[in-house]
Amino acid sequence: MAKLGEVKSHAARLFGQGQPLHALRLYDAIVAVAPLDYEARLKVADCLVSLGEPTLAADVYRSVSWYSLKSGHPLIAIVAARVLETLNAEKDDLLAALVVRYGSESELINKFAGRLNLPGSDTDVAPPDLRTEAAPGFISAAAKRAATCTDEFDEYPEAIHGIPLLSQLSEDAFRRVVGTLLVGRLPHNAHVIRSGEPGQSFFFVASGSVRVYTVDGLGRETELAILGEGAVFGEMALISAQPRSASVQVVGEADLLEVTRDSLSALADELEPVAQALLKFTRERLLNNLMATNRLFKPFDRSQQRDLLRRFTSHDVAPGTDIIHQGDEGMGLFVVLSGEMDVFSEEAGKTTPLATLRSGDVFGEMALIRGEPTNATVRAAKLSTVLFLARDYVNRLVAIAPDIKKYLLALAEDRQMATELLALEHDDHADDEIVFI
Ligand code: CMP
């Protein structure tokens, strides 16, 4: 006997190594004891495709798609339906049922709904001995089992959860978007998104999981989240037109549905509510990431961090707005939540660009820490959101958390040095100019 989780991982490895028959034998052993394991059944179908049996595979994909629809896993149902399309097999009845069940007019959607979970990974499975030959007719028997094992099953939940974002759409827009979703079926460790790259789409996790992480300038990794079925990611770059804010990598295996710019244009006049919902996700995640990675929050535990965050006020600023004007008194501390700021100084009518600040960057600390007037202007370069913490509160914070004082002092010193270096470079260029003229 072995545990279902181990058998599944081993089967995935064999499949990845180009051994679909071995993998099929293991997945079939899982389906034999756990017919509700729709993931294993989907893999049976994948193995059948690799073994050159698309017709047998199509029967399994159809059956899994129906089961997933009824059992509360609509995203997997979409994955299976889209794969059927690539096999030129019938799928329209599935998509029609999907829209009826999960569209905005569905009477089955209810927040107190349930769904049928996968069987536990510690379920006992009796795997075959892969050193022996498979029995004659094994492939069609395995296909039959996976295609029919839930035919008699009838304990489906009466109410189901909606699909985030999609279930708010009219049935028509829902149908159009589903028709444009791209399917990604990815192995362990595959990177879906790399931090810093441009981003033109967002994703739903249909099954499996992904981890979200960032790496700082010293190469240290911070894990921001593990996301599972139903989660949305990749929306931040799309919403803010900024590079990807984090990397996203598959853990185990994952099936993803990608919503591209094309899918979004299929929404036509229903784009607005989806954009609003994505904005909400984005904001919540930016705040979480700020707490997880910004040094202002480091000395505190999670609930203190939340408390500190509540003291900040949030301000949306239009491009061209000055947040700090050089020479003014320091009012408090700012953190860029999203967008971009230009920092520049002006002297004798000459403007010197000093820096560009982005999500997570702190500013306003120099005047505060030194009690001097601000020595540069900070201007929004794009539509941005900044968080602001008033001077009195910063003073109290610094008094109770010496690490924060140290951090702000070091930041102010680094920036002072960078400004002086820039000024020197400027002077050098000034000399150059004299020589060349
Ligand atoms: P984007 O910046 O486009 O690419 C990386 C994605 O990681 C990002 O969008 C978010 O969808 C996701 N992400 C970033 N931070 C978090 C977080 N704290 N929790 C969950 N997902 C996140």
PDB file of N, CA, C and O in Angstrom, residues 243-268:
ATOM      1  N   PRO A 243       5.680  46.995 -14.311  1.00  0.00           N
ATOM      2  CA  PRO A 243       6.198  45.634 -14.485  1.00  0.00           C
ATOM      3  C   PRO A 243       5.628  44.687 -13.420  1.00  0.00           C
ATOM      4  O   PRO A 243       5.113  45.151 -12.397  1.00  0.00           O
ATOM      5  N   ARG A 244       5.731  43.381 -13.659  1.00  0.00           N
ATOM      6  CA  ARG A 244       5.271  42.389 -12.676  1.00  0.00           C
ATOM      7  C   ARG A 244       5.922  42.657 -11.327  1.00  0.00           C
ATOM      8  O   ARG A 244       7.151  42.833 -11.263  1.00  0.00           O
ATOM      9  N   SER A 245       5.113  42.650 -10.268  1.00  0.00           N
ATOM     10  CA  SER A 245       5.616  43.051  -8.951  1.00  0.00           C
ATOM     11  C   SER A 245       6.250  41.885  -8.201  1.00  0.00           C
ATOM     12  O   SER A 245       6.876  42.082  -7.165  1.00  0.00           O
ATOM     13  N   ALA A 246       6.064  40.663  -8.670  1.00  0.00           N
ATOM     14  CA  ALA A 246       6.577  39.490  -7.950  1.00  0.00           C
ATOM     15  C   ALA A 246       6.715  38.353  -8.954  1.00  0.00           C
ATOM     16  O   ALA A 246       6.238  38.465 -10.088  1.00  0.00           O
ATOM     17  N   SER A 247       7.389  37.275  -8.541  1.00  0.00           N
ATOM     18  CA  SER A 247       7.467  36.093  -9.391  1.00  0.00           C
ATOM     19  C   SER A 247       6.437  35.070  -8.922  1.00  0.00           C
ATOM     20  O   SER A 247       6.111  35.023  -7.729  1.00  0.00           O
ATOM     21  N   VAL A 248       5.948  34.265  -9.853  1.00  0.00           N
ATOM     22  CA  VAL A 248       4.948  33.251  -9.511  1.00  0.00           C
ATOM     23  C   VAL A 248       5.389  31.930 -10.138  1.00  0.00           C
ATOM     24  O   VAL A 248       5.668  31.858 -11.333  1.00  0.00           O
ATOM     25  N   GLN A 249       5.465  30.908  -9.283  1.00  0.00           N
ATOM     26  CA  GLN A 249       6.015  29.621  -9.698  1.00  0.00           C
ATOM     27  C   GLN A 249       5.074  28.478  -9.257  1.00  0.00           C
ATOM     28  O   GLN A 249       4.488  28.554  -8.171  1.00  0.00           O
ATOM     29  N   VAL A 250       4.987  27.455 -10.087  1.00  0.00           N
ATOM     30  CA  VAL A 250       4.099  26.326  -9.777  1.00  0.00           C
ATOM     31  C   VAL A 250       4.691  25.460  -8.659  1.00  0.00           C
ATOM     32  O   VAL A 250       5.896  25.206  -8.633  1.00  0.00           O
ATOM     33  N   VAL A 251       3.834  25.035  -7.734  1.00  0.00           N
ATOM     34  CA  VAL A 251       4.256  24.080  -6.700  1.00  0.00           C
ATOM     35  C   VAL A 251       3.505  22.781  -6.967  1.00  0.00           C
ATOM     36  O   VAL A 251       2.274  22.791  -7.008  1.00  0.00           O
ATOM     37  N   GLY A 252       4.205  21.684  -7.168  1.00  0.00           N
ATOM     38  CA  GLY A 252       3.525  20.430  -7.556  1.00  0.00           C
ATOM     39  C   GLY A 252       3.199  20.525  -9.036  1.00  0.00           C
ATOM     40  O   GLY A 252       4.078  20.581  -9.869  1.00  0.00           O
ATOM     41  N   GLU A 253       1.909  20.569  -9.331  1.00  0.00           N
ATOM     42  CA  GLU A 253       1.487  20.826 -10.715  1.00  0.00           C
ATOM     43  C   GLU A 253       0.350  21.833 -10.640  1.00  0.00           C
ATOM     44  O   GLU A 253      -0.287  21.953  -9.597  1.00  0.00           O
ATOM     45  N   ALA A 254       0.090  22.525 -11.741  1.00  0.00           N
ATOM     46  CA  ALA A 254      -1.046  23.450 -11.714  1.00  0.00           C
ATOM     47  C   ALA A 254      -1.663  23.585 -13.097  1.00  0.00           C
ATOM     48  O   ALA A 254      -0.963  23.531 -14.106  1.00  0.00           O
ATOM     49  N   ASP A 255      -2.986  23.737 -13.096  1.00  0.00           N
ATOM     50  CA  ASP A 255      -3.709  24.073 -14.323  1.00  0.00           C
ATOM     51  C   ASP A 255      -4.176  25.506 -14.166  1.00  0.00           C
ATOM     52  O   ASP A 255      -4.816  25.850 -13.152  1.00  0.00           O
ATOM     53  N   LEU A 256      -3.843  26.324 -15.154  1.00  0.00           N
ATOM     54  CA  LEU A 256      -4.169  27.749 -15.059  1.00  0.00           C
ATOM     55  C   LEU A 256      -5.022  28.182 -16.233  1.00  0.00           C
ATOM     56  O   LEU A 256      -4.926  27.606 -17.322  1.00  0.00           O
ATOM     57  N   LEU A 257      -5.839  29.193 -16.003  1.00  0.00           N
ATOM     58  CA  LEU A 257      -6.578  29.816 -17.099  1.00  0.00           C
ATOM     59  C   LEU A 257      -6.102  31.253 -17.207  1.00  0.00           C
ATOM     60  O   LEU A 257      -6.108  31.990 -16.208  1.00  0.00           O
ATOM     61  N   GLU A 258      -5.674  31.623 -18.386  1.00  0.00           N
ATOM     62  CA  GLU A 258      -5.098  32.948 -18.574  1.00  0.00           C
ATOM     63  C   GLU A 258      -6.123  33.874 -19.237  1.00  0.00           C
ATOM     64  O   GLU A 258      -6.742  33.514 -20.239  1.00  0.00           O
ATOM     65  N   VAL A 259      -6.281  35.033 -18.643  1.00  0.00           N
ATOM     66  CA  VAL A 259      -7.192  36.036 -19.199  1.00  0.00           C
ATOM     67  C   VAL A 259      -6.326  37.087 -19.879  1.00  0.00           C
ATOM     68  O   VAL A 259      -5.626  37.855 -19.228  1.00  0.00           O
ATOM     69  N   THR A 260      -6.356  37.110 -21.186  1.00  0.00           N
ATOM     70  CA  THR A 260      -5.475  38.012 -21.935  1.00  0.00           C
ATOM     71  C   THR A 260      -6.191  39.338 -22.207  1.00  0.00           C
ATOM     72  O   THR A 260      -7.370  39.491 -21.902  1.00  0.00           O
ATOM     73  N   ARG A 261      -5.450  40.265 -22.803  1.00  0.00           N
ATOM     74  CA  ARG A 261      -6.088  41.533 -23.213  1.00  0.00           C
ATOM     75  C   ARG A 261      -7.268  41.262 -24.139  1.00  0.00           C
ATOM     76  O   ARG A 261      -8.273  41.952 -24.077  1.00  0.00           O
ATOM     77  N   ASP A 262      -7.131  40.222 -24.995  1.00  0.00           N
ATOM     78  CA  ASP A 262      -8.235  39.873 -25.900  1.00  0.00           C
ATOM     79  C   ASP A 262      -9.469  39.476 -25.122  1.00  0.00           C
ATOM     80  O   ASP A 262     -10.583  39.864 -25.456  1.00  0.00           O
ATOM     81  N   SER A 263      -9.246  38.653 -24.059  1.00  0.00           N
ATOM     82  CA  SER A 263     -10.402  38.238 -23.256  1.00  0.00           C
ATOM     83  C   SER A 263     -11.062  39.468 -22.667  1.00  0.00           C
ATOM     84  O   SER A 263     -12.282  39.553 -22.583  1.00  0.00           O
ATOM     85  N   LEU A 264     -10.233  40.415 -22.231  1.00  0.00           N
ATOM     86  CA  LEU A 264     -10.807  41.595 -21.598  1.00  0.00           C
ATOM     87  C   LEU A 264     -11.581  42.428 -22.616  1.00  0.00           C
ATOM     88  O   LEU A 264     -12.637  42.964 -22.302  1.00  0.00           O
ATOM     89  N   SER A 265     -11.076  42.449 -23.860  1.00  0.00           N
ATOM     90  CA  SER A 265     -11.832  43.246 -24.828  1.00  0.00           C
ATOM     91  C   SER A 265     -13.153  42.553 -25.171  1.00  0.00           C
ATOM     92  O   SER A 265     -14.119  43.217 -25.542  1.00  0.00           O
ATOM     93  N   ALA A 266     -13.202  41.212 -24.969  1.00  0.00           N
ATOM     94  CA  ALA A 266     -14.472  40.500 -25.196  1.00  0.00           C
ATOM     95  C   ALA A 266     -15.535  40.929 -24.170  1.00  0.00           C
ATOM     96  O   ALA A 266     -16.724  40.704 -24.350  1.00  0.00           O
ATOM     97  N   LEU A 267     -15.073  41.554 -23.070  1.00  0.00           N
ATOM     98  CA  LEU A 267     -16.030  41.992 -22.046  1.00  0.00           C
ATOM     99  C   LEU A 267     -16.797  43.230 -22.477  1.00  0.00           C
ATOM    100  O   LEU A 267     -17.842  43.553 -21.922  1.00  0.00           O
ATOM    101  N   ALA A 268     -16.229  43.949 -23.438  1.00  0.00           N
ATOM    102  CA  ALA A 268     -16.835  45.172 -23.977  1.00  0.00           C
ATOM    103  C   ALA A 268     -17.298  46.100 -22.850  1.00  0.00           C
ATOM    104  O   ALA A 268     -16.504  46.433 -21.984  1.00  0.00           O
TER     105      ALA A 268
END
